[in-house]
mmCIF file of C-alpha atoms and ligand atoms in Angstrom:
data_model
loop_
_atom_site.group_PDB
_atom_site.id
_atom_site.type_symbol
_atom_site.label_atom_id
_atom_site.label_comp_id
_atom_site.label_asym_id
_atom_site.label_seq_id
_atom_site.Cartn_x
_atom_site.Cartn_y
_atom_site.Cartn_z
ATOM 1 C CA UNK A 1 17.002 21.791 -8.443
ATOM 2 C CA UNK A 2 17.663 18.571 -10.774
ATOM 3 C CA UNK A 3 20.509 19.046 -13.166
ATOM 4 C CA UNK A 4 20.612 16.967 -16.505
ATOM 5 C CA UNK A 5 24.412 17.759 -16.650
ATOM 6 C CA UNK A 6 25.224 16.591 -19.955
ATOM 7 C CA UNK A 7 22.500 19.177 -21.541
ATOM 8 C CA UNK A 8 23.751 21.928 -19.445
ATOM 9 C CA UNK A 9 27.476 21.242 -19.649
ATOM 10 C CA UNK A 10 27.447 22.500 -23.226
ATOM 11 C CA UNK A 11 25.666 25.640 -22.640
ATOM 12 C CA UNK A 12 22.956 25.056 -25.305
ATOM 13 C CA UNK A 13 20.048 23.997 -23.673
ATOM 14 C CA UNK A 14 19.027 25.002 -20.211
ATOM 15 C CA UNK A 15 17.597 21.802 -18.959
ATOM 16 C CA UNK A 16 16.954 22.284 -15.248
ATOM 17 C CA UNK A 17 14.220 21.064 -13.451
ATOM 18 C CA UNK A 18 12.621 20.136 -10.401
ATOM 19 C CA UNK A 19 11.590 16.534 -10.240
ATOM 20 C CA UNK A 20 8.097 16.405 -7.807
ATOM 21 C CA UNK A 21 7.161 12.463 -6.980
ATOM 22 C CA UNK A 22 3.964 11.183 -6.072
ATOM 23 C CA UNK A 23 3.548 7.896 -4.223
ATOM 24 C CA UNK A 24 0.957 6.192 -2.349
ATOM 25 C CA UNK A 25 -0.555 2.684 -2.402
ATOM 26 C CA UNK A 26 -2.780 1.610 -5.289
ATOM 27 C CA UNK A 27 -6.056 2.989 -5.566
ATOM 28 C CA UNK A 28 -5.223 5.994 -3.313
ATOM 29 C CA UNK A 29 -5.900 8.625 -6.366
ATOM 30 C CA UNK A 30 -2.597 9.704 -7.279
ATOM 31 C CA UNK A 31 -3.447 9.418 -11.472
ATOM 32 C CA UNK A 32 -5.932 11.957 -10.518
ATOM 33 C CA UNK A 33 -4.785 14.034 -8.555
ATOM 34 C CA UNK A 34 -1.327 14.323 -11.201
ATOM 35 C CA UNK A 35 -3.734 15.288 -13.702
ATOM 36 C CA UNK A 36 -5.501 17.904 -11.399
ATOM 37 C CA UNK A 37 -2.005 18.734 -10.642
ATOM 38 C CA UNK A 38 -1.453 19.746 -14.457
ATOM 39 C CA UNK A 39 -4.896 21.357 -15.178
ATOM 40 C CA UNK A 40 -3.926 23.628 -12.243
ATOM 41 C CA UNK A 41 -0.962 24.412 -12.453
ATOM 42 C CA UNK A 42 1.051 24.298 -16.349
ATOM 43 C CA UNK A 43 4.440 24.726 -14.940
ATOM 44 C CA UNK A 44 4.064 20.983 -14.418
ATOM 45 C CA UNK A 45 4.850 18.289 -16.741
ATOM 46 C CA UNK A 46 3.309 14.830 -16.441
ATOM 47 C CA UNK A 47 5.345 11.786 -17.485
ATOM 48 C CA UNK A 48 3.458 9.130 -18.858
ATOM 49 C CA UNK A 49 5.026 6.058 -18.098
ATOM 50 C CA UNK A 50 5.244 2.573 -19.881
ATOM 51 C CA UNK A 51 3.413 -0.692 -18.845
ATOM 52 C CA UNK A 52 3.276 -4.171 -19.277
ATOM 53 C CA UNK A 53 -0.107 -4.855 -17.693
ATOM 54 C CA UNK A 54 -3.086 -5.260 -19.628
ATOM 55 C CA UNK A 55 -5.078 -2.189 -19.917
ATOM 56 C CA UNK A 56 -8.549 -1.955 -17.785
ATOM 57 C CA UNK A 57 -11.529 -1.451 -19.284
ATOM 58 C CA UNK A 58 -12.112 1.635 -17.329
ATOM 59 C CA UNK A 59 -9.350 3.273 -19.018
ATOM 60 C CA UNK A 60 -9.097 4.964 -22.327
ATOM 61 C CA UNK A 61 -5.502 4.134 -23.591
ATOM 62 C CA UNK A 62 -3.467 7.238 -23.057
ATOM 63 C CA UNK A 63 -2.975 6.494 -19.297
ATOM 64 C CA UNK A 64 0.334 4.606 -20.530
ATOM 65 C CA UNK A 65 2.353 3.454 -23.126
ATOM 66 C CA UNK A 66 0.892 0.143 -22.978
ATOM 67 C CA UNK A 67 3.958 -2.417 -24.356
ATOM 68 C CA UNK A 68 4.636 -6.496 -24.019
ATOM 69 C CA UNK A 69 7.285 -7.591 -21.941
ATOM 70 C CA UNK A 70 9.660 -8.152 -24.958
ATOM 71 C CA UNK A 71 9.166 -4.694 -26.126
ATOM 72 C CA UNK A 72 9.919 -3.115 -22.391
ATOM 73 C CA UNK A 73 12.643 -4.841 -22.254
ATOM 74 C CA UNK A 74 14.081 -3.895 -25.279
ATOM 75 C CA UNK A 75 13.605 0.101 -23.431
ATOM 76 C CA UNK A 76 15.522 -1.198 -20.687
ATOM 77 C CA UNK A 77 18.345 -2.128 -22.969
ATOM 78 C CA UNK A 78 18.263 1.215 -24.830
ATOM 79 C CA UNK A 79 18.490 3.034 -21.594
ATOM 80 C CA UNK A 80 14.491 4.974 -22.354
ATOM 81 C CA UNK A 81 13.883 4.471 -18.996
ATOM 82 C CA UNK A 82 14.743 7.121 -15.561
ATOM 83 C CA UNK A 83 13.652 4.387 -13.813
ATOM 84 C CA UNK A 84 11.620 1.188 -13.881
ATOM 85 C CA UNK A 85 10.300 -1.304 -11.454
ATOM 86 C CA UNK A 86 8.544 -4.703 -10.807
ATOM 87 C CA UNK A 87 5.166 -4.148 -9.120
ATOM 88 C CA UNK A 88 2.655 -7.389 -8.924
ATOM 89 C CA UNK A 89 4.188 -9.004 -11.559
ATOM 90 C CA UNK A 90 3.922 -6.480 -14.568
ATOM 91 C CA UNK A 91 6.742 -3.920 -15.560
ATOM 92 C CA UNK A 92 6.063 -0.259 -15.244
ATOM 93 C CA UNK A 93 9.006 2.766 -16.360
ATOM 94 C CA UNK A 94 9.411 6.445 -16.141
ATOM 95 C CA UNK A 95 11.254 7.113 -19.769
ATOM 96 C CA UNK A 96 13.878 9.859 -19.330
ATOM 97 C CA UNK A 97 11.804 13.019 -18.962
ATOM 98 C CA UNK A 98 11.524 15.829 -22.024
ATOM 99 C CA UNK A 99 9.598 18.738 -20.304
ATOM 100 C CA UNK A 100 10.157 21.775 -21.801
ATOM 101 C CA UNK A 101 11.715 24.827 -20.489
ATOM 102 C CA UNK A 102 10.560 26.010 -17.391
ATOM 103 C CA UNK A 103 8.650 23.230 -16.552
ATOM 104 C CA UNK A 104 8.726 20.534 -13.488
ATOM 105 C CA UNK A 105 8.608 16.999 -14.051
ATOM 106 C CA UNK A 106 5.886 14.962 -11.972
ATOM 107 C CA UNK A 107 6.324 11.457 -11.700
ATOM 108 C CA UNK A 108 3.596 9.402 -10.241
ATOM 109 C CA UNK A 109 5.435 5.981 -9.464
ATOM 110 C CA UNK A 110 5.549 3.629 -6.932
ATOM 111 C CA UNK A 111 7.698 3.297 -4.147
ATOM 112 C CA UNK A 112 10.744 1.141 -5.508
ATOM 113 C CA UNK A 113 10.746 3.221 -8.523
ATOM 114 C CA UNK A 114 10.620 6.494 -6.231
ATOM 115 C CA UNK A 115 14.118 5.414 -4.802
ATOM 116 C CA UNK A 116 15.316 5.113 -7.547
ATOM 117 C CA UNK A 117 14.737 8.213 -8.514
ATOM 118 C CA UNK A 118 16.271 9.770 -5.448
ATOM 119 C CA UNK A 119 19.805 7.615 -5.770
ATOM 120 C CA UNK A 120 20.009 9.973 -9.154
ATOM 121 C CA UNK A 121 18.272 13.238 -8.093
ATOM 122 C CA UNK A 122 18.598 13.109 -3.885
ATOM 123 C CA UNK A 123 16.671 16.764 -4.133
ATOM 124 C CA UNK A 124 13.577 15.437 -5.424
ATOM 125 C CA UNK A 125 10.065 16.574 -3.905
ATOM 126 C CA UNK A 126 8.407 13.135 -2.921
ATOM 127 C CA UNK A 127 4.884 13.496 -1.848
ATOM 128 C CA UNK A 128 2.833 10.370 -0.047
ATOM 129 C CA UNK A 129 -0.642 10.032 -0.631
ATOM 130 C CA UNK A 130 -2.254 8.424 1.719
ATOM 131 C CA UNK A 131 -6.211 7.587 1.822
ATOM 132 C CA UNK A 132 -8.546 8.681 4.665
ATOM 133 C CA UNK A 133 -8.791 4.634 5.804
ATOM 134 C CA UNK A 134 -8.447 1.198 4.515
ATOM 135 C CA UNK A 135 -11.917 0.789 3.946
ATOM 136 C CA UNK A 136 -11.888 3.761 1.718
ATOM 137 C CA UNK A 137 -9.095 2.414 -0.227
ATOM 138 C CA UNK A 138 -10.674 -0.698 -0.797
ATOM 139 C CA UNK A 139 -13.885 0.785 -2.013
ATOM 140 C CA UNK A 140 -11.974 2.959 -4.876
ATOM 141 C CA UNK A 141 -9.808 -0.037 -5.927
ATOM 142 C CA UNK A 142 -13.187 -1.889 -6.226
ATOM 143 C CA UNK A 143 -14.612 1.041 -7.800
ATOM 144 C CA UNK A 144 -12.159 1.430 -10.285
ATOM 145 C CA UNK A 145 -13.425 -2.391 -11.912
ATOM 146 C CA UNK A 146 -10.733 -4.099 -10.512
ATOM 147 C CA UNK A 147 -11.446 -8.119 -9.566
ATOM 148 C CA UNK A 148 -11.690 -8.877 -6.160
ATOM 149 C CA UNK A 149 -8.731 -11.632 -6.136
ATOM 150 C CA UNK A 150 -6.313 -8.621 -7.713
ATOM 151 C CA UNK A 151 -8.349 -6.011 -4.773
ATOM 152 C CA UNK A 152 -7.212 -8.357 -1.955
ATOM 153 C CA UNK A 153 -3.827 -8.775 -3.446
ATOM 154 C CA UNK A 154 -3.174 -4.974 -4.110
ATOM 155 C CA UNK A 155 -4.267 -4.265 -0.861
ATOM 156 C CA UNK A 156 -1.403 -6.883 0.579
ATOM 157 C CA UNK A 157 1.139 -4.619 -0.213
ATOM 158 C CA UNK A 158 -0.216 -1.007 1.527
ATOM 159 C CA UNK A 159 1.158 -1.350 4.782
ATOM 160 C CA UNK A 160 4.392 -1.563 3.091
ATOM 161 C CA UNK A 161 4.039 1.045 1.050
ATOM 162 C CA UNK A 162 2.705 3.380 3.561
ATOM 163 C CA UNK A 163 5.364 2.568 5.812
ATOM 164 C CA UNK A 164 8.510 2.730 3.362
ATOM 165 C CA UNK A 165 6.453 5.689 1.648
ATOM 166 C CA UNK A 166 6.583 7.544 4.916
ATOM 167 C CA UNK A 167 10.538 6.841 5.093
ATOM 168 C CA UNK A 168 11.162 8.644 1.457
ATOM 169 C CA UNK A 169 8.579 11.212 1.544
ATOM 170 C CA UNK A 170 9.324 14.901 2.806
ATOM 171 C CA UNK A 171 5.602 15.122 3.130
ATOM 172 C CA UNK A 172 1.862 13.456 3.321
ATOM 173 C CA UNK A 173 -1.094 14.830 1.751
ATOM 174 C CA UNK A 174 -4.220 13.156 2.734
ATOM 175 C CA UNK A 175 -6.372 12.651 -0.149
ATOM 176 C CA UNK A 176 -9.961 12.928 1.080
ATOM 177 C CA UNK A 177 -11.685 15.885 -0.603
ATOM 178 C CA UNK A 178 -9.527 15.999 -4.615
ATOM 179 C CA UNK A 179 -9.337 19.672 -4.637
ATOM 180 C CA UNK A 180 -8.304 19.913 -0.955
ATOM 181 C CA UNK A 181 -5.683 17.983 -1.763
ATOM 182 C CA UNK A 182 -4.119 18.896 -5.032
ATOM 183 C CA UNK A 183 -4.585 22.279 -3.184
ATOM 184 C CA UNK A 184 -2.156 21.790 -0.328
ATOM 185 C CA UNK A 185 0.275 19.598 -2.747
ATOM 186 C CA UNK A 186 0.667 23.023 -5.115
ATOM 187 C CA UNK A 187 1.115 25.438 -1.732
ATOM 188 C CA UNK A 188 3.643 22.407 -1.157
ATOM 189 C CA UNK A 189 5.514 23.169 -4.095
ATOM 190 C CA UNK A 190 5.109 27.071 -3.693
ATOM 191 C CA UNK A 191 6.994 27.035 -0.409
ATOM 192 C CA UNK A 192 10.182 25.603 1.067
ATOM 193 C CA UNK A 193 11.112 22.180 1.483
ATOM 194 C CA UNK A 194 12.364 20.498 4.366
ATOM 195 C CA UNK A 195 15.410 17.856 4.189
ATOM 196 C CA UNK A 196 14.767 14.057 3.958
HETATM 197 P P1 5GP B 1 -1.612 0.696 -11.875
HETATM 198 O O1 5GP B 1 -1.450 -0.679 -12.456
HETATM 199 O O2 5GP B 1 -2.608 0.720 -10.756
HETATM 200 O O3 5GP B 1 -1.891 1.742 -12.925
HETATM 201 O O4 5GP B 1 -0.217 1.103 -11.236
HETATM 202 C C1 5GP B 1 0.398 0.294 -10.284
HETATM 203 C C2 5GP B 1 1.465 1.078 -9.575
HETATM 204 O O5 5GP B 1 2.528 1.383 -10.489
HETATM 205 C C3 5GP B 1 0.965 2.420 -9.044
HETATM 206 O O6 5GP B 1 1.477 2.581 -7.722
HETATM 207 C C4 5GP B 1 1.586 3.421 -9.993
HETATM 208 O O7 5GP B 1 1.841 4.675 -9.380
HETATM 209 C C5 5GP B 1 2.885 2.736 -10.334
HETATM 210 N N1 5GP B 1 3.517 3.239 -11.548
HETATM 211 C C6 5GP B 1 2.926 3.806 -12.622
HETATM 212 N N2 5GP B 1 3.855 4.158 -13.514
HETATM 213 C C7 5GP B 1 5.048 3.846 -12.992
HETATM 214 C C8 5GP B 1 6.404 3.999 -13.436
HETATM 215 O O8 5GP B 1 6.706 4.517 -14.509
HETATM 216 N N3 5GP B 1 7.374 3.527 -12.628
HETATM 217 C C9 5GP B 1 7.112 2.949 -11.429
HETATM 218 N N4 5GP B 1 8.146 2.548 -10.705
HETATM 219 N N5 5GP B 1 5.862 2.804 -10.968
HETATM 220 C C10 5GP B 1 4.837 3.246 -11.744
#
Protein backbone atom coordinates (compact mmCIF):
# COMPACT_ATOMS: atom_id res chain seq x y z
CA UNK A 1 0.00 0.00 0.00
CA UNK A 2 1.44 3.53 -1.29
CA UNK A 3 1.79 6.07 1.45
CA UNK A 4 1.70 9.90 0.57
CA UNK A 5 3.44 10.53 3.99
CA UNK A 6 3.20 14.11 4.23
CA UNK A 7 -0.86 13.86 3.98
CA UNK A 8 -0.94 11.14 6.46
CA UNK A 9 1.69 12.41 8.88
CA UNK A 10 -0.77 15.05 10.06
CA UNK A 11 -3.63 12.85 10.64
CA UNK A 12 -6.11 14.86 8.50
CA UNK A 13 -6.46 13.23 5.42
CA UNK A 14 -6.17 9.53 4.90
CA UNK A 15 -4.40 9.43 1.63
CA UNK A 16 -3.43 5.81 1.04
CA UNK A 17 -3.49 4.13 -2.03
CA UNK A 18 -2.48 1.47 -4.18
CA UNK A 19 -0.70 2.59 -7.28
CA UNK A 20 -1.65 -0.26 -10.29
CA UNK A 21 0.72 0.43 -13.61
CA UNK A 22 0.01 -0.54 -16.97
CA UNK A 23 2.73 -0.91 -19.59
CA UNK A 24 3.11 -2.42 -22.86
CA UNK A 25 4.44 -1.25 -26.24
CA UNK A 26 2.48 1.26 -28.30
CA UNK A 27 -0.55 0.23 -29.89
CA UNK A 28 -0.97 -2.82 -27.58
CA UNK A 29 -4.48 -1.35 -26.08
CA UNK A 30 -3.58 -0.27 -22.77
CA UNK A 31 -5.80 3.37 -23.14
CA UNK A 32 -8.54 0.94 -23.52
CA UNK A 33 -8.30 -1.40 -21.54
CA UNK A 34 -7.58 1.57 -18.42
CA UNK A 35 -10.81 2.86 -19.36
CA UNK A 36 -12.54 -0.64 -19.30
CA UNK A 37 -10.61 -0.89 -16.19
CA UNK A 38 -12.65 2.18 -14.70
CA UNK A 39 -16.13 1.41 -16.21
CA UNK A 40 -15.69 -1.91 -14.35
CA UNK A 41 -14.48 -1.41 -11.57
CA UNK A 42 -14.94 2.52 -9.68
CA UNK A 43 -12.51 1.83 -6.98
CA UNK A 44 -10.07 2.83 -9.71
CA UNK A 45 -8.89 6.17 -10.57
CA UNK A 46 -7.45 6.99 -13.98
CA UNK A 47 -4.70 9.61 -14.26
CA UNK A 48 -4.74 11.52 -17.24
CA UNK A 49 -1.44 12.45 -18.09
CA UNK A 50 0.15 15.51 -19.94
CA UNK A 51 1.63 15.55 -23.54
CA UNK A 52 3.61 17.34 -25.81
CA UNK A 53 2.71 15.49 -29.00
CA UNK A 54 0.28 16.72 -31.32
CA UNK A 55 -3.07 15.28 -30.84
CA UNK A 56 -4.37 12.55 -33.58
CA UNK A 57 -7.20 13.02 -35.36
CA UNK A 58 -8.68 9.90 -34.05
CA UNK A 59 -8.82 11.31 -30.71
CA UNK A 60 -11.26 13.60 -29.08
CA UNK A 61 -9.10 15.83 -26.72
CA UNK A 62 -9.63 14.52 -23.25
CA UNK A 63 -7.15 11.61 -23.77
CA UNK A 64 -4.46 14.19 -22.32
CA UNK A 65 -3.65 17.40 -21.22
CA UNK A 66 -2.32 18.32 -24.47
CA UNK A 67 0.59 21.25 -23.61
CA UNK A 68 3.81 22.78 -25.73
CA UNK A 69 7.08 21.97 -24.64
CA UNK A 70 7.53 25.38 -22.85
CA UNK A 71 4.45 24.88 -20.89
CA UNK A 72 5.57 21.09 -19.73
CA UNK A 73 8.42 22.27 -18.77
CA UNK A 74 7.31 24.86 -16.73
CA UNK A 75 5.26 21.48 -14.75
CA UNK A 76 8.52 20.00 -14.43
CA UNK A 77 9.81 23.01 -12.61
CA UNK A 78 6.75 23.26 -10.34
CA UNK A 79 7.16 19.70 -9.36
CA UNK A 80 3.12 18.71 -11.09
CA UNK A 81 4.59 15.81 -12.25
CA UNK A 82 4.95 11.86 -10.29
CA UNK A 83 6.85 11.21 -13.06
CA UNK A 84 7.66 12.15 -16.64
CA UNK A 85 9.57 10.75 -19.50
CA UNK A 86 11.00 11.20 -23.08
CA UNK A 87 9.34 8.74 -25.49
CA UNK A 88 10.00 9.37 -29.49
CA UNK A 89 10.80 12.69 -29.06
CA UNK A 90 7.64 14.26 -27.32
CA UNK A 91 7.24 14.69 -23.42
CA UNK A 92 4.59 12.75 -21.64
CA UNK A 93 3.92 13.13 -17.35
CA UNK A 94 1.87 11.51 -14.72
CA UNK A 95 0.92 14.84 -12.48
CA UNK A 96 0.93 13.88 -8.78
CA UNK A 97 -2.22 11.81 -8.38
CA UNK A 98 -5.60 13.30 -6.46
CA UNK A 99 -7.89 10.16 -6.27
CA UNK A 100 -10.21 10.35 -3.74
CA UNK A 101 -10.65 8.27 -0.75
CA UNK A 102 -10.72 4.79 -1.22
CA UNK A 103 -9.70 4.78 -4.54
CA UNK A 104 -6.51 3.20 -6.55
CA UNK A 105 -4.54 5.13 -8.83
CA UNK A 106 -3.94 3.54 -12.43
CA UNK A 107 -1.27 4.84 -14.37
CA UNK A 108 -0.94 3.81 -17.92
CA UNK A 109 2.76 4.93 -18.79
CA UNK A 110 5.50 3.68 -20.48
CA UNK A 111 8.29 1.82 -19.36
CA UNK A 112 10.94 4.57 -18.27
CA UNK A 113 8.22 6.38 -16.60
CA UNK A 114 7.05 2.97 -14.87
CA UNK A 115 10.54 2.91 -13.05
CA UNK A 116 10.22 5.72 -12.02
CA UNK A 117 7.42 5.17 -10.38
CA UNK A 118 8.73 2.15 -8.56
CA UNK A 119 12.14 4.09 -7.20
CA UNK A 120 9.20 6.15 -5.17
CA UNK A 121 6.50 3.49 -4.53
CA UNK A 122 8.68 -0.11 -4.83
CA UNK A 123 5.02 -1.81 -3.94
CA UNK A 124 3.41 -0.79 -7.00
CA UNK A 125 1.21 -3.36 -9.12
CA UNK A 126 2.88 -3.17 -12.69
CA UNK A 127 0.98 -5.03 -15.26
CA UNK A 128 2.57 -5.78 -19.02
CA UNK A 129 0.41 -5.87 -21.82
CA UNK A 130 1.53 -7.64 -24.33
CA UNK A 131 -0.29 -8.24 -27.89
CA UNK A 132 -1.14 -11.71 -29.29
CA UNK A 133 1.85 -11.10 -32.19
CA UNK A 134 3.72 -8.47 -33.97
CA UNK A 135 1.61 -8.54 -36.81
CA UNK A 136 -1.32 -7.79 -34.65
CA UNK A 137 0.39 -4.91 -33.16
CA UNK A 138 1.19 -3.46 -36.29
CA UNK A 139 -2.29 -3.69 -37.65
CA UNK A 140 -3.83 -1.64 -34.49
CA UNK A 141 -1.03 0.99 -34.63
CA UNK A 142 -2.02 1.29 -38.36
CA UNK A 143 -5.51 1.17 -37.40
CA UNK A 144 -5.39 3.74 -35.00
CA UNK A 145 -4.41 6.48 -38.23
CA UNK A 146 -1.03 6.52 -37.42
CA UNK A 147 1.58 7.19 -40.63
CA UNK A 148 3.46 4.44 -41.68
CA UNK A 149 7.07 6.19 -41.19
CA UNK A 150 5.88 6.87 -37.25
CA UNK A 151 4.27 2.75 -37.46
CA UNK A 152 7.76 1.47 -38.40
CA UNK A 153 9.42 3.69 -35.93
CA UNK A 154 7.05 2.85 -32.93
CA UNK A 155 7.39 -0.55 -33.67
CA UNK A 156 11.49 -0.13 -33.32
CA UNK A 157 11.21 0.19 -29.85
CA UNK A 158 8.82 -3.14 -28.77
CA UNK A 159 11.36 -5.58 -28.31
CA UNK A 160 12.71 -3.30 -25.79
CA UNK A 161 9.87 -2.64 -24.17
CA UNK A 162 8.67 -6.12 -23.98
CA UNK A 163 11.84 -7.20 -22.72
CA UNK A 164 12.55 -4.42 -19.94
CA UNK A 165 8.59 -4.57 -19.43
CA UNK A 166 8.94 -8.20 -18.52
CA UNK A 167 11.90 -7.21 -15.97
CA UNK A 168 9.46 -4.60 -13.94
CA UNK A 169 6.25 -6.29 -14.28
CA UNK A 170 4.88 -8.77 -11.50
CA UNK A 171 2.61 -9.95 -14.23
CA UNK A 172 1.50 -10.24 -18.16
CA UNK A 173 -1.91 -10.06 -19.37
CA UNK A 174 -2.29 -10.91 -22.93
CA UNK A 175 -4.58 -8.61 -24.57
CA UNK A 176 -6.39 -10.59 -27.26
CA UNK A 177 -10.13 -10.69 -26.50
CA UNK A 178 -10.70 -6.72 -24.34
CA UNK A 179 -12.98 -8.18 -21.85
CA UNK A 180 -10.84 -11.31 -21.32
CA UNK A 181 -8.35 -9.24 -20.46
CA UNK A 182 -9.47 -6.38 -18.32
CA UNK A 183 -11.12 -9.51 -16.73
CA UNK A 184 -8.03 -11.32 -15.50
CA UNK A 185 -6.21 -7.75 -14.78
CA UNK A 186 -9.27 -6.98 -12.03
CA UNK A 187 -9.04 -10.87 -10.53
CA UNK A 188 -5.26 -9.58 -10.60
CA UNK A 189 -5.94 -6.90 -8.36
CA UNK A 190 -8.55 -8.95 -6.23
CA UNK A 191 -5.89 -11.43 -5.18
CA UNK A 192 -2.34 -11.46 -3.83
CA UNK A 193 0.64 -10.22 -5.35
CA UNK A 194 3.80 -11.80 -5.79
CA UNK A 195 7.30 -9.90 -5.13
CA UNK A 196 9.27 -8.27 -8.02
P1 LIG B 1 0.81 7.72 -27.26
O1 LIG B 1 1.54 8.84 -27.95
O2 LIG B 1 0.69 6.51 -28.13
O3 LIG B 1 -0.52 8.16 -26.69
O4 LIG B 1 1.68 7.29 -26.01
C1 LIG B 1 3.01 6.91 -26.16
C2 LIG B 1 3.48 6.19 -24.93
O5 LIG B 1 3.51 7.11 -23.82
C3 LIG B 1 2.54 5.06 -24.51
O6 LIG B 1 3.34 3.94 -24.16
C4 LIG B 1 1.84 5.62 -23.29
O7 LIG B 1 1.45 4.62 -22.37
C5 LIG B 1 2.92 6.49 -22.70
N1 LIG B 1 2.43 7.49 -21.76
C6 LIG B 1 1.22 8.08 -21.73
N2 LIG B 1 1.15 8.92 -20.70
C7 LIG B 1 2.32 8.85 -20.05
C8 LIG B 1 2.85 9.47 -18.87
O8 LIG B 1 2.21 10.27 -18.19
N3 LIG B 1 4.11 9.16 -18.52
C9 LIG B 1 4.87 8.28 -19.22
N4 LIG B 1 6.09 8.03 -18.77
N5 LIG B 1 4.41 7.66 -20.32
C10 LIG B 1 3.14 7.95 -20.73
Amino acid sequence: MARNNALSYFGLLSADYRTIVLIGPGGVGKGTVARRLIERNPALWLSRSWTTREQRQSEKGNEYVFVDREHFERAIENNVFLEWAEFHGNLYGTPVPTPATGQDVLLEIEIQGAQKVLDQHADAVVVLLVPPSVEVLQRRLEERGDHADHVAKRLTSTPDELEIGRNLAQHVVINEDLEAAVDEILSILRGPHRDR
